Coordinates of C-alpha atoms in Angstrom, one line a residue:
Chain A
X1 CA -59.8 -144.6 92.1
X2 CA -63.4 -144.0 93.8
X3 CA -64.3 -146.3 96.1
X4 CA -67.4 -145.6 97.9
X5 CA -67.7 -148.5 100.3
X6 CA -63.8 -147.6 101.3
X7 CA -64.8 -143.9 102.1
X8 CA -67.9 -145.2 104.0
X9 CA -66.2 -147.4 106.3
X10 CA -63.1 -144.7 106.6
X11 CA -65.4 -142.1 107.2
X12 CA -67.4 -144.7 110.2
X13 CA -63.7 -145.7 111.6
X14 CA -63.2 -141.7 112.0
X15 CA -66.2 -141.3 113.8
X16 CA -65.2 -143.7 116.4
X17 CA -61.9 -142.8 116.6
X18 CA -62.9 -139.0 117.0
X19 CA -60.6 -138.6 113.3
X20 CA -60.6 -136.1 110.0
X21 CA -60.7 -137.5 106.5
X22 CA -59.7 -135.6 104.0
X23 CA -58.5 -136.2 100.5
X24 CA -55.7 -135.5 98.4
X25 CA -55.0 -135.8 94.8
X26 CA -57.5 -139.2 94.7
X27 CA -56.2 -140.0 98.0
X28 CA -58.2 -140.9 101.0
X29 CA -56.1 -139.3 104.4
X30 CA -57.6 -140.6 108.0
X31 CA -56.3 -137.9 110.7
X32 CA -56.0 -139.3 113.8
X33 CA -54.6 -137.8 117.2
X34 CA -51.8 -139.8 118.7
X35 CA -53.5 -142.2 121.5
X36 CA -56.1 -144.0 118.8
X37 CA -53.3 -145.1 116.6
X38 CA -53.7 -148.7 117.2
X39 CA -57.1 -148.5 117.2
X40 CA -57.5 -146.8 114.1
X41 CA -54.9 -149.5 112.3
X42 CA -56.7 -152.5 113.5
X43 CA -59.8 -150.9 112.4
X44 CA -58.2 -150.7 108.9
X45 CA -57.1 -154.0 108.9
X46 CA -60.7 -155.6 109.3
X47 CA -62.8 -153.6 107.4
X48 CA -64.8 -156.0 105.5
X49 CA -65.2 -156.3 101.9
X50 CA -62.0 -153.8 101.4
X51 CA -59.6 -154.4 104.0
X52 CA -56.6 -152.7 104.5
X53 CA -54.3 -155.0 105.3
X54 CA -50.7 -154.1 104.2
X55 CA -48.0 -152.2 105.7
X56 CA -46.6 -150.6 102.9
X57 CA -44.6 -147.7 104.7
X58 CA -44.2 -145.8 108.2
X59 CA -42.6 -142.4 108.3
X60 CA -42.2 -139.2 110.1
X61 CA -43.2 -136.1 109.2
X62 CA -42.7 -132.8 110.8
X63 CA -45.0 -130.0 110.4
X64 CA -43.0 -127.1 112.4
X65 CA -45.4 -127.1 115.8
X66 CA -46.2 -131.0 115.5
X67 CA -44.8 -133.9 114.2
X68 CA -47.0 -136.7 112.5
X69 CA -46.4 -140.4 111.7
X70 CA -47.5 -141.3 108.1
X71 CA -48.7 -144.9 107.7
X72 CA -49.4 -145.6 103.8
X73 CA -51.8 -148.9 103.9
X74 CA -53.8 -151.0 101.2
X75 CA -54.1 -154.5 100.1
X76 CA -52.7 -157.4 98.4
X77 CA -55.8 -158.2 97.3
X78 CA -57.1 -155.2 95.7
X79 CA -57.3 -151.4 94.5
X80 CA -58.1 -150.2 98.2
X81 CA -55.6 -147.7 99.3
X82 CA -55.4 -145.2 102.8
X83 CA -53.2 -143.1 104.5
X84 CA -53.6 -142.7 107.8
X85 CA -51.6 -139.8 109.9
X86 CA -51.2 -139.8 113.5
X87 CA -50.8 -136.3 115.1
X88 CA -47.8 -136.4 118.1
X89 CA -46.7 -133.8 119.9
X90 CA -43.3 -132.2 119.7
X91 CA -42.0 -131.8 123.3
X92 CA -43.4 -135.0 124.2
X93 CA -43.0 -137.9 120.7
X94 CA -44.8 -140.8 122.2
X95 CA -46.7 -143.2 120.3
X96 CA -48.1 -146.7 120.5
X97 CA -45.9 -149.0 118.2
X98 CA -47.4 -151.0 115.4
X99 CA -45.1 -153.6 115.4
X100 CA -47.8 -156.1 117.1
X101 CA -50.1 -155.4 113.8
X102 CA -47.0 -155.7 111.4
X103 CA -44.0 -156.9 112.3
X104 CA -42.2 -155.3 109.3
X105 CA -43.3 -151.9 111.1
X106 CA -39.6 -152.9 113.0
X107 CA -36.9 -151.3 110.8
X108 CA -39.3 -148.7 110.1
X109 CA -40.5 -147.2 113.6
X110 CA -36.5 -147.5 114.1
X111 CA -35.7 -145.6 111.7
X112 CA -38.6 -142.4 112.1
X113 CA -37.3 -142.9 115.9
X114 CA -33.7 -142.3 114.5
X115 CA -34.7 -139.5 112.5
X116 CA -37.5 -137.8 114.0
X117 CA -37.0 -138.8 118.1
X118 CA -40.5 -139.9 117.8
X119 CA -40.6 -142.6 120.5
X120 CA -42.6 -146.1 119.6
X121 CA -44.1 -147.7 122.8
X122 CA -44.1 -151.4 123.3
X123 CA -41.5 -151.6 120.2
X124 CA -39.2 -154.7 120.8
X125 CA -35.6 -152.9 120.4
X126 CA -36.1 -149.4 119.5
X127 CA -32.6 -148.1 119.2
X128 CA -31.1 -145.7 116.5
X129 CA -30.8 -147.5 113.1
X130 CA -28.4 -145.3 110.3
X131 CA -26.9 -143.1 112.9
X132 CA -24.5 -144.1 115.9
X133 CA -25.9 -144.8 119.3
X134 CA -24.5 -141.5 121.3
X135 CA -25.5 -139.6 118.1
X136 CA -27.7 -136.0 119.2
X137 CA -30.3 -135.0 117.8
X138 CA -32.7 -136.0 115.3
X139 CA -31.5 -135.0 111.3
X140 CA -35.0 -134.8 110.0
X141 CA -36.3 -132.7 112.4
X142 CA -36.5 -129.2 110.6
X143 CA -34.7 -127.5 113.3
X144 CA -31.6 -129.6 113.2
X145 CA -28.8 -127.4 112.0
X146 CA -27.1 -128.5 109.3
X147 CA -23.9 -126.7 108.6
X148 CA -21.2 -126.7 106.1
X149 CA -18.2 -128.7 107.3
X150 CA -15.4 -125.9 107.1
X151 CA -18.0 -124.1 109.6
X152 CA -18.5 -127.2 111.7
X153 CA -14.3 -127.8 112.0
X154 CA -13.8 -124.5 113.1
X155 CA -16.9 -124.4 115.6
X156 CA -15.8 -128.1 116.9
X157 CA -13.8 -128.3 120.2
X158 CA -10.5 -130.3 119.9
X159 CA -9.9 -132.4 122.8
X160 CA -6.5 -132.7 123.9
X161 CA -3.8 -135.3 122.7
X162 CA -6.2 -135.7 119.5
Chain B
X1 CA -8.8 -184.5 125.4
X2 CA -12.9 -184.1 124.8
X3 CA -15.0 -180.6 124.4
X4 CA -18.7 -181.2 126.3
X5 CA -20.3 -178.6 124.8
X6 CA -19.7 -176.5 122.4
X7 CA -19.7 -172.9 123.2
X8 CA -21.7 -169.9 121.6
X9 CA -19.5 -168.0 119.1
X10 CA -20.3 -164.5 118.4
X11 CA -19.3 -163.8 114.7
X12 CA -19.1 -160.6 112.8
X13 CA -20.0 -160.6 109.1
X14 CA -19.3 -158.1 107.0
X15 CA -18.8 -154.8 106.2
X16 CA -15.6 -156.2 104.3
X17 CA -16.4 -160.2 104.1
X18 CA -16.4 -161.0 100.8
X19 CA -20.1 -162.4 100.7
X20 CA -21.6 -158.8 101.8
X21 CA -22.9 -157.9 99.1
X22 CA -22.1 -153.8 100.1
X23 CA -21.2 -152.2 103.3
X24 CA -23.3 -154.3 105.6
X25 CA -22.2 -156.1 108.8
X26 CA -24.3 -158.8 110.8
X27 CA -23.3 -160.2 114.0
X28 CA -24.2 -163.8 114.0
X29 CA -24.6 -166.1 117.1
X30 CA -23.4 -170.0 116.4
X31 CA -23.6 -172.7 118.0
X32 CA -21.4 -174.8 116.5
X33 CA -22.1 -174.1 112.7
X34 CA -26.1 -173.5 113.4
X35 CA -27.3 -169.8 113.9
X36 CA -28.7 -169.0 116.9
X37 CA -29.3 -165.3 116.6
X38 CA -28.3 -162.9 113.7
X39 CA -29.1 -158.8 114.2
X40 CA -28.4 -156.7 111.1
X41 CA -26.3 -153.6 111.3
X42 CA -26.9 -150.8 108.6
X43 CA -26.2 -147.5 108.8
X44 CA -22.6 -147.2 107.4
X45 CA -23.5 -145.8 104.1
X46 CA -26.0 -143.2 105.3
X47 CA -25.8 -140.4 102.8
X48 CA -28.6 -138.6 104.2
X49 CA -30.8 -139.0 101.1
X50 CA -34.0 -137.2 102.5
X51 CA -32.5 -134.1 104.3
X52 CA -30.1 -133.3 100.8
X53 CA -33.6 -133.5 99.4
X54 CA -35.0 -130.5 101.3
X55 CA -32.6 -128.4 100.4
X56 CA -32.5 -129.2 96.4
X57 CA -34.8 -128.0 94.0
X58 CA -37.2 -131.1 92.7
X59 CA -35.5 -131.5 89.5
X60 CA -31.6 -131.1 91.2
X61 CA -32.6 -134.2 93.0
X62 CA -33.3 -136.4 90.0
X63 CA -29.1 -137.3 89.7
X64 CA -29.5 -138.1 93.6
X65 CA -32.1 -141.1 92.9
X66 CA -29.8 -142.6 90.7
X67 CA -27.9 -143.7 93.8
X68 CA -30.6 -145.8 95.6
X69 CA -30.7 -149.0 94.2
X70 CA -27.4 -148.2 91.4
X71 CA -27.5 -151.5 89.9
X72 CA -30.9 -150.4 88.1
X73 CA -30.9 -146.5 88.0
X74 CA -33.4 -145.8 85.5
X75 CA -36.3 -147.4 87.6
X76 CA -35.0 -145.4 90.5
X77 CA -35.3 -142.2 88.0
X78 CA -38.6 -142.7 86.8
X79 CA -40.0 -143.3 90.6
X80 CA -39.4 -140.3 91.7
X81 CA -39.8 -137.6 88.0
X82 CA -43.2 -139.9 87.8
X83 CA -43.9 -138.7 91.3
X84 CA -43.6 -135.3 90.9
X85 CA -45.3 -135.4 87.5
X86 CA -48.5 -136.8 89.5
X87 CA -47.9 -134.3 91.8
X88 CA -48.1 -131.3 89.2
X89 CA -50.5 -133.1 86.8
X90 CA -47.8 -133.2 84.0
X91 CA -49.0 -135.6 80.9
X92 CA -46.1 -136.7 79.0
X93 CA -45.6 -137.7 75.1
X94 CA -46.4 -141.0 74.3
X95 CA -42.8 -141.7 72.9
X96 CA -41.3 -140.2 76.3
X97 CA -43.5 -143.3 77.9
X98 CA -42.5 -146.1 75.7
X99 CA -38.8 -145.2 76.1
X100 CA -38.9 -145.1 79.6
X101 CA -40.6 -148.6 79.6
X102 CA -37.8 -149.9 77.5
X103 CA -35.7 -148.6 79.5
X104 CA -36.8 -149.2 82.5
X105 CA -37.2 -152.8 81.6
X106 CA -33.8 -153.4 80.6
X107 CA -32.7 -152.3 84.1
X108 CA -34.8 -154.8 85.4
X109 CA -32.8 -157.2 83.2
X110 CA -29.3 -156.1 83.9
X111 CA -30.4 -156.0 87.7
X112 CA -32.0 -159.1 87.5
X113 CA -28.7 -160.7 86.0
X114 CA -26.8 -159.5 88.9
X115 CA -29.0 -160.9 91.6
X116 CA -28.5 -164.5 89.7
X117 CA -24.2 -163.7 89.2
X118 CA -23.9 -162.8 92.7
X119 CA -25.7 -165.9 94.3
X120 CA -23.8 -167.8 92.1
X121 CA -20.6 -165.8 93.1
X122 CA -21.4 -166.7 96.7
X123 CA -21.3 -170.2 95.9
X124 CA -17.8 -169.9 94.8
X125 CA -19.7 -170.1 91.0
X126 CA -17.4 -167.8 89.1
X127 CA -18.2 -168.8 85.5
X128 CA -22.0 -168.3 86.4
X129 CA -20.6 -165.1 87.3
X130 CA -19.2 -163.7 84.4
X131 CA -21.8 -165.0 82.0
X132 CA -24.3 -163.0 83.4
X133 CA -22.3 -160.2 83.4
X134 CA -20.9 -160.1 80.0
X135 CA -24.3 -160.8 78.9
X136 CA -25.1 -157.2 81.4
X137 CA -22.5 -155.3 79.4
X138 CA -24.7 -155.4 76.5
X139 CA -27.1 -153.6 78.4
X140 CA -24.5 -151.1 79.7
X141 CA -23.5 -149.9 76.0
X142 CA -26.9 -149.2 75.4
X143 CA -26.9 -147.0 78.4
X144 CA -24.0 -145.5 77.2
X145 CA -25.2 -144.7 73.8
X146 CA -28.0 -142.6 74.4
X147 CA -27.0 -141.3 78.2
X148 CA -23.4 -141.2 77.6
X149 CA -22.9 -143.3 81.9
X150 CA -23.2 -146.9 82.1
X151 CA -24.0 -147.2 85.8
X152 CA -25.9 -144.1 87.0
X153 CA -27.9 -143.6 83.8
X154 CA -29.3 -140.5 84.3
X155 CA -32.1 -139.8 81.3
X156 CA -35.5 -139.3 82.9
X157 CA -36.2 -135.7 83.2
X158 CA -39.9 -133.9 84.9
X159 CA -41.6 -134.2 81.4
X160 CA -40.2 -137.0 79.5
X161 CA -36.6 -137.7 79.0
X162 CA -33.4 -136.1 78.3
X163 CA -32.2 -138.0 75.2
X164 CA -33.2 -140.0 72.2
X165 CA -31.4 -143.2 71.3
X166 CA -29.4 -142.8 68.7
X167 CA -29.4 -144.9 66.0
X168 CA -27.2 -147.7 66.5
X169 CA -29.3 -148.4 69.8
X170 CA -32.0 -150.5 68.1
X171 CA -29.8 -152.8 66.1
X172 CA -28.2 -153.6 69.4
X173 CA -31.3 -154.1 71.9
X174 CA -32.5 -156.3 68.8
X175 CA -29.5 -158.4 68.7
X176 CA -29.7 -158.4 72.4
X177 CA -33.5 -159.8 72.6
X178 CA -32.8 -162.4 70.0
X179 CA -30.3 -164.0 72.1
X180 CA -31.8 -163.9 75.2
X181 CA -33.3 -167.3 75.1
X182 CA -29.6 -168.6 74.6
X183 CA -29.0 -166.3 77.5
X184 CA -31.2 -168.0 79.8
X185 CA -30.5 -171.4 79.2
X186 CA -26.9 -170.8 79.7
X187 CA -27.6 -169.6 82.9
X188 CA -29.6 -172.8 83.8
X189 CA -27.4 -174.5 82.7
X190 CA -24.2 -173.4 84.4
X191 CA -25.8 -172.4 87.4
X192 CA -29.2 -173.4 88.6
X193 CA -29.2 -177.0 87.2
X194 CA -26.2 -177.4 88.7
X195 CA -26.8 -180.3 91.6
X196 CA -24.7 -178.0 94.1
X197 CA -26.6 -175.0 93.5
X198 CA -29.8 -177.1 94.1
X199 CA -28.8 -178.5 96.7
X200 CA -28.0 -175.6 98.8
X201 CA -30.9 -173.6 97.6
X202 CA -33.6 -176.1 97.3
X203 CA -35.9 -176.4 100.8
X204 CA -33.4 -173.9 102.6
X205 CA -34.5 -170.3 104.0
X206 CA -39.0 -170.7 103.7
X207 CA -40.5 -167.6 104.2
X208 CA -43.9 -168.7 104.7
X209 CA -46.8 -166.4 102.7
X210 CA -48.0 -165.3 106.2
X211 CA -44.6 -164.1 107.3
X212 CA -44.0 -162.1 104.0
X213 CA -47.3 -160.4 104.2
X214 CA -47.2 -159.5 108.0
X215 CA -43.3 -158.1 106.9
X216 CA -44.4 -156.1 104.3
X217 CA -41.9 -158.2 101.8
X218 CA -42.7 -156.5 98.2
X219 CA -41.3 -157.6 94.9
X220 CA -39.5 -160.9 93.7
X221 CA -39.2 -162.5 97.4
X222 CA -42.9 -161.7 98.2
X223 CA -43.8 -163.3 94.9
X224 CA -41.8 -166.7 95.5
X225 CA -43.7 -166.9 98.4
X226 CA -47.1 -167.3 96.5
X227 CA -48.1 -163.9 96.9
X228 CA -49.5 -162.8 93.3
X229 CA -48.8 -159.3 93.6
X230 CA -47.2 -156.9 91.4
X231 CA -47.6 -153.2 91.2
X232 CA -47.5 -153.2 87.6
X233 CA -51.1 -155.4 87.5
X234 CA -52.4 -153.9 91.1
X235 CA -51.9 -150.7 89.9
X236 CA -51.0 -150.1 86.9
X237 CA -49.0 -147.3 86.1
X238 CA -47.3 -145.7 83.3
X239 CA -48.5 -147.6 80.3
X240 CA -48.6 -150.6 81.2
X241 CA -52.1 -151.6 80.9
X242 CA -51.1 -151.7 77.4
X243 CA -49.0 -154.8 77.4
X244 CA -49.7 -158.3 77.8
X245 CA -47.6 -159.9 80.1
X246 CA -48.0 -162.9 83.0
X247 CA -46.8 -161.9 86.9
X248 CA -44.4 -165.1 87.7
X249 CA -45.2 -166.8 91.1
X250 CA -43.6 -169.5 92.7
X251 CA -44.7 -171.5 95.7
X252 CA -42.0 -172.8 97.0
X253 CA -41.3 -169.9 99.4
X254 CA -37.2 -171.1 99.6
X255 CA -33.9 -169.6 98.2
X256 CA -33.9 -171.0 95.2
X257 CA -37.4 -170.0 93.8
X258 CA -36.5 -166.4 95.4
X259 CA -33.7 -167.3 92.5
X260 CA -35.7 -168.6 89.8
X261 CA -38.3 -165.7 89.3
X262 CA -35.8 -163.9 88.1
X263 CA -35.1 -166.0 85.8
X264 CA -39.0 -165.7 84.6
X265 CA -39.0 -162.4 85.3
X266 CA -36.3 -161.5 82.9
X267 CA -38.4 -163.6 80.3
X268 CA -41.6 -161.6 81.0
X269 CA -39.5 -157.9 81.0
X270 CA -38.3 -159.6 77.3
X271 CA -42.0 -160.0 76.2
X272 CA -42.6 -156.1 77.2
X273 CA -39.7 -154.5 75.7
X274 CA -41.1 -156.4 71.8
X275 CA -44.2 -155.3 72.3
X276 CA -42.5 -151.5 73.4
X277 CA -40.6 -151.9 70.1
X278 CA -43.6 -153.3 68.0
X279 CA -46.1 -150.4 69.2
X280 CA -43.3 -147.4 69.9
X281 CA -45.0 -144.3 67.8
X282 CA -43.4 -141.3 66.7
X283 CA -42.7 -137.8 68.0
X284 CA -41.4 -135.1 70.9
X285 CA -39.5 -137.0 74.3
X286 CA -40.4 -133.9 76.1
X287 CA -43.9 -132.0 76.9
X288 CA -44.0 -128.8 77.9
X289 CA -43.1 -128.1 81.4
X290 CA -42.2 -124.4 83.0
X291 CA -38.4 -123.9 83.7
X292 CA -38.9 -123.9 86.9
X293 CA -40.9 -126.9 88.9
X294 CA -43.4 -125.5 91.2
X295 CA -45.9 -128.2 92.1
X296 CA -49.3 -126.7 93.9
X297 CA -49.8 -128.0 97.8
X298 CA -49.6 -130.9 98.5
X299 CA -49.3 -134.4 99.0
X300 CA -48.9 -137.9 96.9
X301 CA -47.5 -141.2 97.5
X302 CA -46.7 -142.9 94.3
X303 CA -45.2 -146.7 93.8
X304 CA -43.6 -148.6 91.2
X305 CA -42.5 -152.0 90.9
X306 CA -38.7 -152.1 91.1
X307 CA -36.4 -155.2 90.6
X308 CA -36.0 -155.1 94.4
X309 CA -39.3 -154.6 95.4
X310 CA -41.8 -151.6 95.4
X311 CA -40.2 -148.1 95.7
X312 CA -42.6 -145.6 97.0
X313 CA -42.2 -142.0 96.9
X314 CA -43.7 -139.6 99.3
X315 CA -43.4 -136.1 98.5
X316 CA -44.7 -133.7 100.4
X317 CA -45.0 -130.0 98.7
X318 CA -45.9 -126.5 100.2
X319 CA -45.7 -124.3 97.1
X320 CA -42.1 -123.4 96.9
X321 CA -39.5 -124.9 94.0
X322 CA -38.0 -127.2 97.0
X323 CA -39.6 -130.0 98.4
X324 CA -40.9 -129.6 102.0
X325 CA -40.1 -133.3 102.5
X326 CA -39.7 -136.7 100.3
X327 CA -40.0 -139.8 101.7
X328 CA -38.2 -142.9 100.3
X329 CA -39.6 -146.4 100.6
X330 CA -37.1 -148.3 99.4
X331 CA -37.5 -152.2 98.7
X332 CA -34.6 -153.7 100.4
X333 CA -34.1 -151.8 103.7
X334 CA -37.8 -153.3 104.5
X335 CA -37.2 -157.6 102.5
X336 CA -33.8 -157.1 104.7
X337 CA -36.3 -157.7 108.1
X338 CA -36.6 -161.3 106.9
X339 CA -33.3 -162.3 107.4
X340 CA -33.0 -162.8 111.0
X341 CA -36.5 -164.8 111.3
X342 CA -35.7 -166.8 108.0
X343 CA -32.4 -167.9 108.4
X344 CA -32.4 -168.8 111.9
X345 CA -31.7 -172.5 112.5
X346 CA -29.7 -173.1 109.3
X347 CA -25.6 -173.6 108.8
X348 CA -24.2 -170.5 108.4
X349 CA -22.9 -171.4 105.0
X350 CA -26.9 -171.0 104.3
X351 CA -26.8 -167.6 105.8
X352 CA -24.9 -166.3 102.5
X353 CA -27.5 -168.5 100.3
X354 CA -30.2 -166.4 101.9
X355 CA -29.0 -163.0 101.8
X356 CA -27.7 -163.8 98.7
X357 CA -30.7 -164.0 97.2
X358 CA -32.7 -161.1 98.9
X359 CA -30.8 -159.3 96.5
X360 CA -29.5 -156.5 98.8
X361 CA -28.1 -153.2 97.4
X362 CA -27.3 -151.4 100.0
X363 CA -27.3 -147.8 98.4
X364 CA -31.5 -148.8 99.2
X365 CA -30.8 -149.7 102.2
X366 CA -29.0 -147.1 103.7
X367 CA -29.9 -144.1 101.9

């Protein structure tokens, strides 16, 4: 859908927030570096006439030299629809959390933390979510090895009396 | 001998209680019989859904969708082929698209009619139980008929679908519509009229319209909190722009109007398939699409209304016949956030009331 009031005040909020927009298949993207996050989301939140206002999902994404967190947003209240990405660095994952915005960010922040070892600031109880607590590594990453199970028996150290 | 106070009891629920509706285990805090605390354990089922995903071509995944939300696998289907479609710019038949509304409207139905058995199951309401499902195993032998599985139908392909009905299918899903009116009442009747089941559902668990908007509640439990929302009208996809149907809200925000829209939901899925039937044209289930999936760069996010909420697909591609990642938002994992904020302050006897009728399925929730 084109919505030129939505790409004007995107394309405003990108200015101030020193962002890229871009588009994909009818999609408006906002490309944001790491530190702005939360003032890029609050920025969506109020934009008048066309806010976007709903949390609809929060993932990870990893792009080989960085890693990115994907936040889909629109509106209950109509068509309006953005995704904005955050840019985070891969030695150091560290990004503000959103839950202050949304709390249903929670169980989501958890879980690209789980997966990705992205690391959500100011989050409440950011512990793993699907995988044990002394689990290593992060599966999602696209370095984490996964190998077959007859490979990983042989390869696995038994520990005595076991 | 007298107790002064009563001390704080630390209570596991679940992965085996009987009232877990899957392999989910809470650890509630009590005092006495009122909750204090509850934090939600998931994470037992992980199958890894999203890293199998890399390393599967786009249309070897399709079977792996089936196991999200199993209790309505077509919808889960159609998400994700209808994604990829978008993502490669594939138009299918028109037949192909009314068939996969039927379809995926009966799922809504069958999942529908499990949500309302198993909160009447965890009220120790067995007959309410096994009404709605005999009534769901008419829906199953339609599955069966043209996809030859009853719980993981698997008959959406990249394109259209895999299979025509046959021709016994359309004698049944008639006889099925005309007595779903019977259907209904029955389950009023038996179930939701019934003074018990009122009485623990009626004014218990309020998720306020605030609180399900700020928790990014989608589907059923966002709408019977007054939120008129439904991806279906917002944004309407497949064809259904075509069909003339009402979105059911309820205000009353508490367990059992969470319970009661889908009752009217099933009514309003009814009202779709007949008009599906009425206006269903002729011709191929399948357009044309290469062998070999291959979408250009690129990105898309695409959602549909599911019976447990909005399931969102994210696909990211980079050229190759493999996905470079695909993102699942499923419905439950995000409405299960409520449960600690709802149903704190209530008996624990209300705990099962309230979870009962998020209508977990916790092949969504875990992945």
């Amino acid at each position: 859908m084109e919505n030129k009031q939505l790409r004007q005040h995107v394309e405003e909020l990108a200015s101030r927030v020193n962002g890229e927009v871009e588009e994909s298949l009818g999609a408006l993207i906002l490309k944001v570096k790491a530190p702005y996050i939360v003032e890029t989301l609050t920025g969506a939140k109020s934009f008048p006439d066309a806010p976007c206002d709903f949390l609809h999902d929060l993932c990870g994404l990893d792009l080989v030299d960085h890693l990115e967190v994907v936040y889909q947003l629109s509106s209950l209240r109509g068509p309006q629809c953005l995704r904005v990405k955050a840019i985070v660095e891969r030695e150091n994952p560290v990004i503000d959390s959103v839950t202050r915005i949304w709390q249903g960010a929670n169980f989501l922040e958890r879980e690209a933390y789980d997966m990705f070892g992205i690391k959500f600031k100011g989050h409440p109880n950011l512990k793993r979510i699907y995988m044990w607590d002394d689990f290593e590594g992060y599966p999602l990453r696209k370095d984490y090895v996964t190998e077959p199970i007859e490979e990983r028996n042989i390869m696995r150290q038994r520990i005595d009396g076991e | 001998m007298t107790i002064e106070k009563t001390q704080e009891l630390v209570l596991n629920m679940g992965p085996q209680h009987p009232s877990m509706h899957g392999v989910f285990r809470m650890v509630v805090h009590l005092e006495g019989e009122t909750v204090t605390k509850i934090e939600p354990k998931l994470g037992y089922l992980h199958r890894g859904m999203e890293k199998l995903a890399e390393s599967r071509t786009y249309s070897q995944f399709i079977p792996y969708t089936d196991r999200l939300d199993y209790l309505a696998s077509p919808h889960n289907n159609w998400a994700y082929v209808q994604t990829v479609e978008k993502l490669m710019g594939v138009e299918i038949p028109e037949r192909a698209e009314y068939l996969r509304v039927i379809f995926g409207e009966l799922a809504r139905i069958a999942s529908h009619q499990v949500m309302i058995a198993s909160t009447a199951l965890d009220m120790a309401g067995w007959s309410a139980w096994s009404y709605a499902f005999r009534d769901r195993e008419r829906i199953l032998d339609m599955y069966e008929m043209t996809a030859g599985s009853r719980l993981t139908v698997n008959i959406m392909r990249i394109g259209g679908l895999s299979a025509e009905p046959p021709a016994e299918f359309w004698p049944a899903l008639k006889s099925f519509l005309d007595d779903t009116p019977e259907m209904l009442e029955e389950y009023y009747g038996i179930f939701l009229g019934n003074e018990i089941a009122q009485g623990r559902l009626k004014n218990i668990g309020i998720l306020s319209k605030e609180l399900a908007e700020n928790l990014s509640i989608t589907g059923p439990v966002l709408r019977a909190s007054g939120v008129n929302f439904d991806v279906r009208k917002a944004e309407p996809y497949s064809i259904y722009d075509r069909f003339d149907f009402n979105v059911p809200v309820r205000t009353g925000c508490d367990s059992f109007d969470r319970t009661m829209i889908r009752m009217d939901e099933i009514v309003e899925s009814i009202k779709i398939i007949k008009q599906a039937i009425r206006d269903i044209p002729e011709g191929p289930i399948m357009a044309k699409v290469p062998k070999v999936i291959k979408p250009p760069v690129g990105e898309v996010y695409h959602r549909v209304e599911n019976p447990k909420g909005e399931l969102g697909f994210y696909i990211v591609s980079d050229g190759t016949t493999k996905p470079s990642r695909v993102r699942i938002r499923p419905g439950t994992f995000i409405n299960i956030q409520m449960l600690p904020i709802v149903a704190l302050g209530w008996k624990i006897q209300d705990v099962v009331a309230i979870f009962a009728t998020l209508d977990a399925v916790l092949g969504e929730v875990d992945k």
